[in-house]
Amino acid sequence: MIPMFEPPPFGEIQLAILAPPVSQQARRTEKDKFANLIRSQIGQCQFLLAGDVAVDIEWLVHEQRRYESDEAPDVDNILKPLLDTLCGPEGLMIDDCQVQAVACRWIDSASREEECIQIRLRFEPDEWLSKRAFCLVHLGKGLCFPLNRNAQPGAVLLLVDQIEAMLTTRNKLIERGKDYYTAKGVMSVQRLFHRSRVGRFTVIELDSLRAELNQEMTAQPACPGADDLDRAMLDLRTRLASIISQGLPELATERPHRPAPDPESPREETSAQ
């Protein structure tokens, strides 16, 4: 199995599971067997989709089995086990809250013996994260930000400082009466996830992550120009810390609106003295 380190650039993944789906009411052994079939196809994917995802499910099943027996599950009951398998550390998504749209249907198949589930996921091609060194940082109040720790510790440290500053600014704007969507404009395009939705992943507290990153930076060997870079990073981090601790300055008072001059009204003549 050849690893896939990035999602397809055209923003679509297709899977074909040569087995019937399982119902939400099925036994755990049946659900696990079906989940393993899906994971056998996505196990080579070394990335997680991090934005909105549209899921399209097509179930090929013989009409007589669908209508004239009680063996085939209802269409709405096959969604939950399938979506749960597509999420988590072994899946393709972080959580099923990313599913913005889902379509599920069955189609008559000429074969009575072979059933098939075809799954198509559509997404923005650049909204993904590598599974390598993936973690979620708890920023407080249950909000977690997904990131990779496979960059230089100083760069990751700057990133988490910036994310914390943006979240603080957003919350201050909301406190001052701005609506959520206006305040959201200061945030990263990467969504936040609630901690209750990401229990299967590693979640690290912000202060703990900072301590680990500072320790890693201390252990790194010195390199040419490192002092200048450290000073620049320290200056930037100090500014971000100031934003977080002091909050936003008072919002400027809006200037009074002055109506545009009427082109037909006579202008006042001014003479040079």
PDB file of C-alpha atoms in Angstrom, residues 20 142 198 208:
ATOM      1  CA  PRO A  20     -23.329  -4.253   2.341  1.00  0.00           C
ATOM      2  CA  GLY A 142     -13.203  23.799  25.332  1.00  0.00           C
ATOM      3  CA  VAL A 198     -11.965  15.337  19.369  1.00  0.00           C
ATOM      4  CA  SER A 208       2.118  22.630  28.382  1.00  0.00           C
TER       5      SER A 208
END
